[in-house]
Amino acid sequence: MAPRMNGVGIMPEDTRICVVMVGLPARGKSYIAQKAQRYLKWLSIPAKTFNVGNYRRNDAPHPSADFFDTNNPEGERKRRAAAEAAVSDMLKWFKEEGGVVGILDATNSTKERRKWVLDKVGREGIEVLFVESKCDDEELIMANIRDVKTSSPDYVGQDPEKAAQDFRERIRHYEKVYKSINEDGDEDDLTYLKIMNVGRKVFINRIQDYLQSRIVYFLMNLHIRPRSVWLSRHGESVLNLEGRIGGDSELSHRGEEYARKLPELVRESVGDDRPLTVWTSTLKRTIATARYLPKHYNQLQWKALDELDAGVCDGMTYQEIADRYPEDFQARDEDKYNYRYRGGESYRDVVIRLEPIIMELERSEDILIISHQAVIRCIYAYFMQKSQEESPWVPVPLHTLIKLTPRAYGTEVQTYKANIKAVSTWRGKGSTAKHEDPAPDGGI
Ligand SMILES: O=P(O)(O)OC[C@H]1O[C@@](CO)(OP(=O)(O)O)[C@@H](O)[C@@H]1O
């Protein structure tokens, strides 16, 4: 048989993992699953979540709490059927669509259920990584219950108070049969990560390989303390003015004006009393843009935040590139994400070198990143789940501060304009124009 290929390139080609979520309702399992999926997909690792609740809803769209009582045979049968359907779709996805990380999002709260998944999935040569979210922090649980009663399709159109009461009742049914992984000491063979109170404490057991440890490391770094990430390009540079890409030029007069205005924009958006850490690239234009920010902000320079390396095209205008390397110019328009400049980088390369930045961002609280057009597109794509086709074309205007606030399901975006004129460096497909106005839609 020909060896299986996952095409990802950063791990053995036959690695396949099923991440099995474990935990009572309202413990943030879906939040964790969604974050893991977003991270993996951003790294081009085919990942998909199979939510058993969605399968169950086909059969039982608005069940009352009694449905989840293990003494209710009808409920038991339907819940079992939903789990079977989800696992069977996942196995099909691994086999037919080249899936690499499938996430089974369900409570999987009994030893029997975990054993069943392990047998069924393990038989196909797929590794099983259990991820349990345990939580005894009443405030966190209440916040999750509030979230569920307003957003769960199980309770649409219902009185929110009744929904919350019913949901608590449902949790009680689960509590009666719930066993935390290896609670009795007889699940020591399982590969698992146990996360207590969203990252305050973690236990890991028998992690086997690179991809597993990568997922585990990412999940260990998650936290849900409220925070935002601010993004800004550097102020307009001398090369921006000339329509030249790359380089390491100084700011233009207007770019300098933006640097002076930035502290005010930041104050307006961040407030005075929040400690902020500022990350710049190692290029002059981002460092110069950060230099009037308050001295008590911690500032760090990251090479990983330097602009996409345009290789032999560094310092050229788009017109010059189109004249000298017409085939390259066209190839880049056809597949901008994967096109790698001669002697330089592609967007895909930039994403790979930004991975430690994303990891560090997940661990951190308020951060302001001052970087470059391509780099900001890649970071934005992570938070906003932009596809590889779309992300390299997102307009990121100069002299604009972008605030991203992660929420339970998705990221909120706010923009603050400095109202200081700047050239547009956005270029549409097929065009060589020096400066264009970005497409009216799809921009930040
Ligand atoms: O991928 P495209 O759309 O060419 O955008 C990236 C380009 O953006 C630029 C500006 O044109 O970034 P920067 O603002 O950091 O100077 C170029 O240096 C860089 O090559």
Coordinates of C-alpha atoms and ligand atoms in Angstrom, one line a residue:
M1 CA 0.0 0.0 0.0
A2 CA 1.3 3.5 -0.8
P3 CA 2.2 5.5 2.3
R4 CA -0.4 8.0 3.3
M5 CA 0.7 11.6 2.9
N6 CA -0.7 14.5 4.9
G7 CA 1.3 17.1 3.0
V8 CA 2.0 19.2 6.0
G9 CA 5.7 18.7 6.0
I10 CA 6.5 19.4 9.6
M11 CA 5.8 15.9 11.0
P12 CA 5.8 12.3 9.8
E13 CA 3.4 12.0 6.9
D14 CA 1.2 9.4 8.5
T15 CA 0.5 11.3 11.7
R16 CA -3.3 11.4 12.5
I17 CA -4.7 12.4 15.8
C18 CA -8.2 12.3 17.3
V19 CA -8.5 14.9 20.1
V20 CA -11.2 13.7 22.4
M21 CA -12.7 16.4 24.6
V22 CA -13.7 15.3 28.1
G23 CA -15.6 17.2 30.8
L24 CA -19.0 18.3 32.2
P25 CA -21.2 20.7 30.3
A26 CA -20.2 24.4 30.7
R27 CA -16.5 23.7 31.2
G28 CA -15.4 25.5 28.0
K29 CA -14.8 22.4 25.9
S30 CA -16.2 23.9 22.7
Y31 CA -14.1 27.0 23.3
I32 CA -10.9 24.9 23.6
A33 CA -11.9 22.8 20.6
Q34 CA -12.5 25.8 18.5
K35 CA -9.2 27.5 19.5
A36 CA -7.2 24.3 18.7
Q37 CA -8.9 24.0 15.3
R38 CA -8.2 27.6 14.4
Y39 CA -4.6 27.3 15.4
L40 CA -4.0 24.1 13.4
K41 CA -5.8 25.3 10.3
W42 CA -3.8 28.5 10.4
L43 CA -0.7 26.3 10.3
S44 CA -2.2 24.5 7.3
I45 CA -2.8 21.3 9.3
P46 CA -6.1 19.9 8.2
A47 CA -8.3 20.0 11.4
K48 CA -12.0 19.6 11.9
T49 CA -14.3 19.6 15.0
F50 CA -17.1 17.0 15.2
N51 CA -19.6 18.3 17.7
V52 CA -21.7 15.4 19.0
G53 CA -24.4 17.9 20.2
N54 CA -25.0 19.0 16.6
Y55 CA -25.6 15.3 15.6
R56 CA -27.9 14.8 18.6
R57 CA -29.9 17.9 17.6
N58 CA -30.9 16.2 14.3
D59 CA -32.9 13.7 16.4
A60 CA -33.6 15.8 19.5
P61 CA -33.4 19.5 18.8
H62 CA -34.7 20.9 22.1
P63 CA -34.5 18.2 24.7
S64 CA -35.4 18.9 28.3
A65 CA -32.9 18.0 31.1
D66 CA -34.5 14.6 31.6
F67 CA -33.2 13.5 28.2
F68 CA -29.7 13.5 29.7
D69 CA -30.7 11.2 32.6
T70 CA -28.9 7.9 32.2
N71 CA -32.0 6.2 33.4
N72 CA -33.8 7.5 30.3
P73 CA -33.4 4.7 27.7
E74 CA -34.7 6.8 24.8
G75 CA -32.2 9.6 25.6
E76 CA -29.4 7.1 26.1
R77 CA -30.1 5.5 22.7
K78 CA -30.2 8.8 20.9
R79 CA -27.1 10.1 22.5
R80 CA -25.2 7.0 21.7
A81 CA -26.4 7.1 18.1
A82 CA -25.2 10.7 17.9
A83 CA -21.7 9.8 19.1
E84 CA -21.6 6.9 16.7
A85 CA -22.5 9.2 13.8
A86 CA -20.0 11.8 14.7
V87 CA -17.1 9.3 15.1
S88 CA -18.1 7.6 11.8
D89 CA -18.0 10.9 10.0
M90 CA -14.7 11.7 11.5
L91 CA -13.2 8.4 10.4
K92 CA -14.5 9.0 6.9
W93 CA -12.9 12.5 6.9
F94 CA -9.6 11.0 8.0
K95 CA -9.8 8.4 5.2
E96 CA -11.3 10.3 2.3
E97 CA -10.3 13.9 2.9
G98 CA -6.8 13.6 4.3
G99 CA -7.8 14.8 7.8
V100 CA -4.9 15.1 10.3
V101 CA -6.4 16.3 13.5
G102 CA -10.1 15.5 14.2
I103 CA -11.6 16.9 17.4
L104 CA -14.5 15.0 19.0
D105 CA -16.3 17.7 21.0
A106 CA -18.6 15.9 23.5
T107 CA -18.6 15.3 27.2
N108 CA -17.1 11.8 27.0
S109 CA -17.5 11.8 30.7
T110 CA -17.5 8.1 31.5
K111 CA -14.7 5.5 31.3
E112 CA -16.9 3.3 29.2
R113 CA -17.4 6.1 26.6
R114 CA -13.7 6.8 26.5
K115 CA -12.8 3.2 26.0
W116 CA -15.4 2.9 23.2
V117 CA -13.8 5.9 21.4
L118 CA -10.3 4.6 22.0
D119 CA -11.1 1.2 20.5
K120 CA -13.1 2.5 17.6
V121 CA -10.5 5.2 16.5
G122 CA -7.4 3.4 17.7
R123 CA -8.3 0.4 15.5
E124 CA -7.9 2.6 12.4
G125 CA -4.3 3.5 13.4
I126 CA -5.3 7.0 14.6
E127 CA -3.7 8.3 17.8
V128 CA -6.0 9.4 20.6
L129 CA -5.3 12.4 22.7
F130 CA -7.8 13.0 25.5
V131 CA -8.2 16.7 26.6
E132 CA -10.2 17.2 29.7
S133 CA -11.4 20.5 30.9
K134 CA -12.1 20.5 34.6
C135 CA -13.4 23.5 36.4
D136 CA -14.5 24.2 39.9
D137 CA -14.4 27.9 39.7
E138 CA -18.1 28.9 40.1
E139 CA -17.6 32.2 38.3
L140 CA -16.2 30.5 35.2
I141 CA -19.0 28.0 35.2
M142 CA -21.7 30.6 35.6
A143 CA -20.2 32.6 32.8
N144 CA -20.4 29.6 30.6
I145 CA -24.0 28.9 31.6
R146 CA -24.9 32.4 30.8
D147 CA -23.2 32.0 27.4
V148 CA -25.0 28.7 26.7
K149 CA -28.4 30.0 27.5
T150 CA -28.0 32.9 25.1
S151 CA -26.2 31.1 22.3
S152 CA -27.1 27.4 22.4
P153 CA -29.5 26.2 19.6
D154 CA -30.9 23.9 22.3
Y155 CA -32.6 26.9 23.9
V156 CA -33.6 29.2 21.1
G157 CA -36.8 31.1 21.8
Q158 CA -36.9 30.0 25.4
D159 CA -37.1 32.1 28.5
P160 CA -33.4 32.6 29.5
E161 CA -34.1 32.0 33.2
K162 CA -35.9 28.7 32.5
A163 CA -33.1 27.7 30.0
A164 CA -30.4 28.3 32.7
Q165 CA -32.4 26.2 35.2
D166 CA -32.8 23.4 32.7
F167 CA -29.2 23.5 31.8
R168 CA -28.1 23.3 35.5
E169 CA -30.4 20.3 35.8
R170 CA -28.7 18.7 32.8
I171 CA -25.3 19.3 34.4
R172 CA -26.5 17.5 37.5
H173 CA -27.4 14.4 35.4
Y174 CA -23.9 14.3 34.0
E175 CA -22.4 14.8 37.4
K176 CA -24.0 11.6 38.6
V177 CA -21.9 9.5 36.1
Y178 CA -18.9 11.7 35.5
K179 CA -15.4 10.3 36.1
S180 CA -12.4 12.5 35.6
I181 CA -9.7 10.8 33.5
N182 CA -7.7 8.3 35.6
E183 CA -9.6 9.3 38.7
D184 CA -9.6 5.6 39.8
G185 CA -6.1 5.1 38.6
D186 CA -7.0 2.6 35.9
E187 CA -6.7 4.9 32.9
D188 CA -3.0 5.4 33.2
D189 CA -2.3 4.1 29.7
L190 CA -4.3 6.9 28.1
T191 CA -2.6 9.8 26.5
Y192 CA -4.1 12.9 28.0
L193 CA -4.0 16.5 29.0
K194 CA -6.1 17.7 31.9
I195 CA -6.6 21.4 32.1
M196 CA -7.9 22.8 35.4
N197 CA -9.8 26.1 35.4
V198 CA -8.7 27.0 31.9
G199 CA -4.9 26.7 32.4
R200 CA -4.4 27.5 36.1
K201 CA -3.0 24.0 36.5
V202 CA -2.4 21.2 33.9
F203 CA -1.5 17.5 34.0
I204 CA -0.1 15.6 31.1
N205 CA 0.3 11.9 30.6
R206 CA 2.0 9.8 27.9
I207 CA 2.3 12.5 25.2
Q208 CA 3.8 10.6 22.3
D209 CA 5.0 12.8 19.4
Y210 CA 5.7 16.2 18.0
L211 CA 2.2 17.1 16.8
Q212 CA 0.7 15.9 20.1
S213 CA 3.1 17.9 22.1
R214 CA 2.5 20.9 19.9
I215 CA -1.2 20.7 20.5
V216 CA -0.7 20.2 24.2
Y217 CA 1.7 23.1 24.5
F218 CA -0.8 25.4 22.7
L219 CA -3.7 24.3 24.9
M220 CA -1.5 24.8 28.1
N221 CA -1.0 28.4 27.1
L222 CA -4.6 29.3 26.7
H223 CA -6.3 31.6 29.2
I224 CA -9.6 33.4 29.3
R225 CA -8.7 36.5 31.2
P226 CA -10.1 39.5 29.3
R227 CA -7.5 41.2 27.1
S228 CA -7.0 42.7 23.7
V229 CA -4.3 42.7 21.0
W230 CA -3.6 45.9 19.1
L231 CA -2.1 45.9 15.7
S232 CA -0.6 48.8 13.7
R233 CA 1.6 49.1 10.7
H234 CA 4.6 51.4 11.1
G235 CA 4.0 55.0 10.0
E236 CA 4.3 55.7 6.3
S237 CA 7.9 55.1 5.2
V238 CA 10.1 56.7 2.6
L239 CA 9.9 53.6 0.5
N240 CA 6.1 53.4 0.9
L241 CA 6.0 56.9 -0.6
E242 CA 8.0 55.8 -3.6
G243 CA 5.9 52.7 -4.0
R244 CA 8.9 50.4 -3.3
I245 CA 8.5 47.2 -1.3
G246 CA 10.7 45.9 1.5
G247 CA 13.9 47.7 2.5
D248 CA 14.7 49.3 5.8
S249 CA 13.9 53.0 5.3
E250 CA 13.1 55.8 7.7
L251 CA 9.6 57.2 8.2
S252 CA 8.3 59.9 5.9
H253 CA 7.2 63.2 7.4
R254 CA 3.6 61.9 7.6
G255 CA 4.9 58.6 9.1
E256 CA 6.7 60.6 11.7
E257 CA 3.5 62.5 12.4
Y258 CA 1.7 59.1 13.0
A259 CA 4.4 58.1 15.4
R260 CA 3.8 61.2 17.4
K261 CA 0.0 60.7 17.3
L262 CA 0.1 57.0 18.2
P263 CA 0.4 57.5 22.0
E264 CA -2.9 59.5 21.9
L265 CA -4.7 56.8 19.8
V266 CA -3.4 54.1 22.2
R267 CA -4.5 56.1 25.2
E268 CA -8.0 56.5 23.7
S269 CA -8.3 52.8 23.0
V270 CA -6.3 51.1 25.9
G271 CA -6.9 53.6 28.7
D272 CA -4.3 54.9 31.1
D273 CA -4.3 52.2 33.7
R274 CA -3.7 49.0 31.7
P275 CA -0.2 47.8 31.5
L276 CA 0.7 47.3 27.8
T277 CA 3.6 45.5 26.2
V278 CA 4.8 46.7 22.8
W279 CA 6.3 44.4 20.2
T280 CA 8.0 45.8 17.1
S281 CA 10.0 44.2 14.3
T282 CA 13.8 44.9 14.1
L283 CA 13.3 47.3 11.2
K284 CA 13.8 51.0 11.6
R285 CA 10.3 52.0 10.5
T286 CA 8.5 50.1 13.3
I287 CA 11.0 51.0 16.0
A288 CA 10.7 54.7 15.0
T289 CA 6.9 54.4 15.1
A290 CA 7.0 53.1 18.7
R291 CA 9.4 55.6 20.1
Y292 CA 7.0 58.2 21.5
L293 CA 4.9 55.6 23.4
P294 CA 5.1 56.0 27.2
K295 CA 8.4 54.8 28.7
H296 CA 6.7 52.5 31.2
Y297 CA 5.4 50.3 28.5
N298 CA 7.7 47.3 28.1
Q299 CA 9.1 47.2 24.5
L300 CA 10.5 44.1 22.7
Q301 CA 11.9 43.7 19.2
W302 CA 11.2 40.5 17.4
K303 CA 13.0 39.4 14.2
A304 CA 9.9 37.2 13.6
L305 CA 7.9 40.4 13.1
D306 CA 10.0 41.7 10.2
E307 CA 8.3 42.2 6.9
L308 CA 7.9 39.3 4.4
D309 CA 11.3 39.0 2.7
A310 CA 10.9 40.0 -1.0
G311 CA 14.3 38.4 -1.9
V312 CA 15.7 39.7 -5.2
C313 CA 12.7 42.0 -5.5
D314 CA 13.5 43.9 -2.3
G315 CA 13.4 47.6 -2.9
M316 CA 11.6 47.4 -6.3
T317 CA 8.3 48.8 -7.3
Y318 CA 5.6 46.4 -8.4
Q319 CA 6.0 47.8 -12.0
E320 CA 9.7 47.0 -11.9
I321 CA 9.0 43.4 -10.7
A322 CA 6.4 43.0 -13.5
D323 CA 8.9 44.1 -16.1
R324 CA 11.9 42.1 -14.8
Y325 CA 10.2 39.0 -13.6
P326 CA 6.8 38.9 -15.5
E327 CA 6.2 35.2 -14.8
D328 CA 6.9 35.6 -11.1
F329 CA 4.6 38.6 -11.0
Q330 CA 1.8 36.5 -12.5
A331 CA 2.5 33.5 -10.4
R332 CA 2.3 35.6 -7.3
D333 CA -1.2 36.9 -8.3
E334 CA -2.3 33.4 -9.0
D335 CA -1.4 32.0 -5.6
K336 CA -0.2 34.8 -3.4
Y337 CA -0.2 32.7 -0.3
N338 CA 2.2 30.1 -1.6
Y339 CA 4.3 32.2 -4.0
R340 CA 7.9 32.5 -2.6
Y341 CA 10.0 35.4 -3.9
R342 CA 13.3 34.3 -5.4
G343 CA 15.6 34.2 -2.5
G344 CA 12.8 35.4 -0.2
E345 CA 9.6 34.3 1.5
S346 CA 6.0 33.4 0.9
Y347 CA 3.0 34.2 3.1
R348 CA 3.1 30.5 4.1
D349 CA 6.8 31.0 5.3
V350 CA 5.8 34.0 7.3
V351 CA 3.0 32.1 9.1
I352 CA 5.5 29.4 10.1
R353 CA 7.9 31.9 11.5
L354 CA 5.0 33.7 13.3
E355 CA 4.0 30.6 15.2
P356 CA 6.0 31.5 18.3
I357 CA 4.5 34.9 18.2
I358 CA 1.0 33.4 18.2
M359 CA 1.9 31.1 21.1
E360 CA 3.3 34.0 23.1
L361 CA 0.2 36.1 22.3
E362 CA -2.0 33.3 23.6
R363 CA -0.1 33.3 26.9
S364 CA 0.0 37.1 27.3
E365 CA -2.4 39.8 28.2
D366 CA -2.6 43.3 26.5
I367 CA -0.1 43.5 23.6
L368 CA 0.5 46.2 20.9
I369 CA 2.2 44.9 17.8
I370 CA 3.8 47.4 15.4
S371 CA 4.7 45.6 12.3
H372 CA 4.2 45.4 8.6
Q373 CA 1.5 44.8 5.9
A374 CA 2.1 41.1 5.2
V375 CA 2.9 40.2 8.9
I376 CA -0.2 41.9 10.1
R377 CA -2.3 40.2 7.5
C378 CA -1.0 36.8 8.8
I379 CA -1.8 37.7 12.5
Y380 CA -5.2 39.1 11.5
A381 CA -5.9 35.8 9.6
Y382 CA -5.3 33.8 12.7
F383 CA -7.7 35.8 14.8
M384 CA -10.3 36.3 12.1
Q385 CA -10.0 32.8 10.6
K386 CA -9.3 34.2 7.1
S387 CA -8.6 31.7 4.4
Q388 CA -5.3 31.4 2.6
E389 CA -6.9 32.7 -0.6
E390 CA -8.2 35.8 1.2
S391 CA -5.6 36.7 3.8
P392 CA -2.8 38.0 1.6
W393 CA -5.2 40.5 0.0
V394 CA -6.7 42.0 3.1
P395 CA -6.3 45.8 3.0
V396 CA -4.4 47.0 6.1
P397 CA -4.3 50.7 5.8
L398 CA -1.4 52.8 7.1
H399 CA -2.0 55.2 10.1
T400 CA -4.7 53.0 11.6
L401 CA -4.7 51.2 15.0
I402 CA -6.7 48.0 15.1
K403 CA -8.0 46.5 18.3
L404 CA -8.8 42.8 18.4
T405 CA -10.7 41.4 21.4
P406 CA -11.1 37.6 21.6
R407 CA -14.5 36.6 22.8
A408 CA -16.0 33.1 23.5
Y409 CA -17.0 32.6 19.8
G410 CA -14.9 34.8 17.6
T411 CA -12.9 38.0 17.7
E412 CA -14.3 41.6 17.9
V413 CA -12.6 44.2 15.7
Q414 CA -12.4 48.0 16.3
T415 CA -10.3 50.5 14.3
Y416 CA -9.0 53.9 15.2
K417 CA -7.9 56.2 12.4
A418 CA -5.2 58.7 13.1
N419 CA -6.6 61.0 10.3
I420 CA -3.1 61.6 8.9
K421 CA -2.9 61.1 5.2
A422 CA -0.7 58.2 3.8
V423 CA -0.3 56.5 0.5
S424 CA -2.2 53.3 0.0
T425 CA 0.2 50.3 -0.5
W426 CA -2.7 48.0 -1.3
R427 CA -2.4 46.4 -4.8
G428 CA -5.2 44.6 -6.5
K429 CA -4.7 41.4 -8.5
G430 CA -3.2 42.0 -12.0
S431 CA -2.4 45.6 -11.3
T432 CA 1.0 47.2 -11.0
A433 CA -0.3 50.6 -9.9
K434 CA 1.9 52.2 -7.4
H435 CA -0.8 53.2 -5.1
E436 CA -4.4 52.2 -5.2
D437 CA -7.4 52.6 -3.0
P438 CA -8.2 49.3 -1.4
A439 CA -11.4 47.4 -2.2
P440 CA -14.2 49.0 -0.3
D441 CA -15.2 45.7 1.3
G442 CA -13.2 43.0 3.1
G443 CA -10.7 45.5 4.6
I444 CA -10.0 45.9 8.3
Ligands
LIG1 O1 2.3 41.1 -0.1 P1 2.1 42.5 -0.6 O2 0.7 42.8 -0.9 O3 3.0 42.8 -1.8 O4 2.4 43.4 0.6 C1 3.7 43.2 1.3 C2 4.4 44.5 1.1 O5 3.9 45.5 1.9 C3 4.9 46.5 2.2 C4 4.5 47.9 1.6 O6 4.3 47.8 0.2 O7 5.1 46.5 3.6 P2 5.7 47.7 4.5 O8 4.5 48.6 4.8 O9 6.2 47.1 5.8 O10 6.8 48.4 3.8 C5 6.2 45.9 1.5 O11 7.4 46.2 2.1 C6 5.9 44.5 1.4 O12 6.7 43.7 0.5

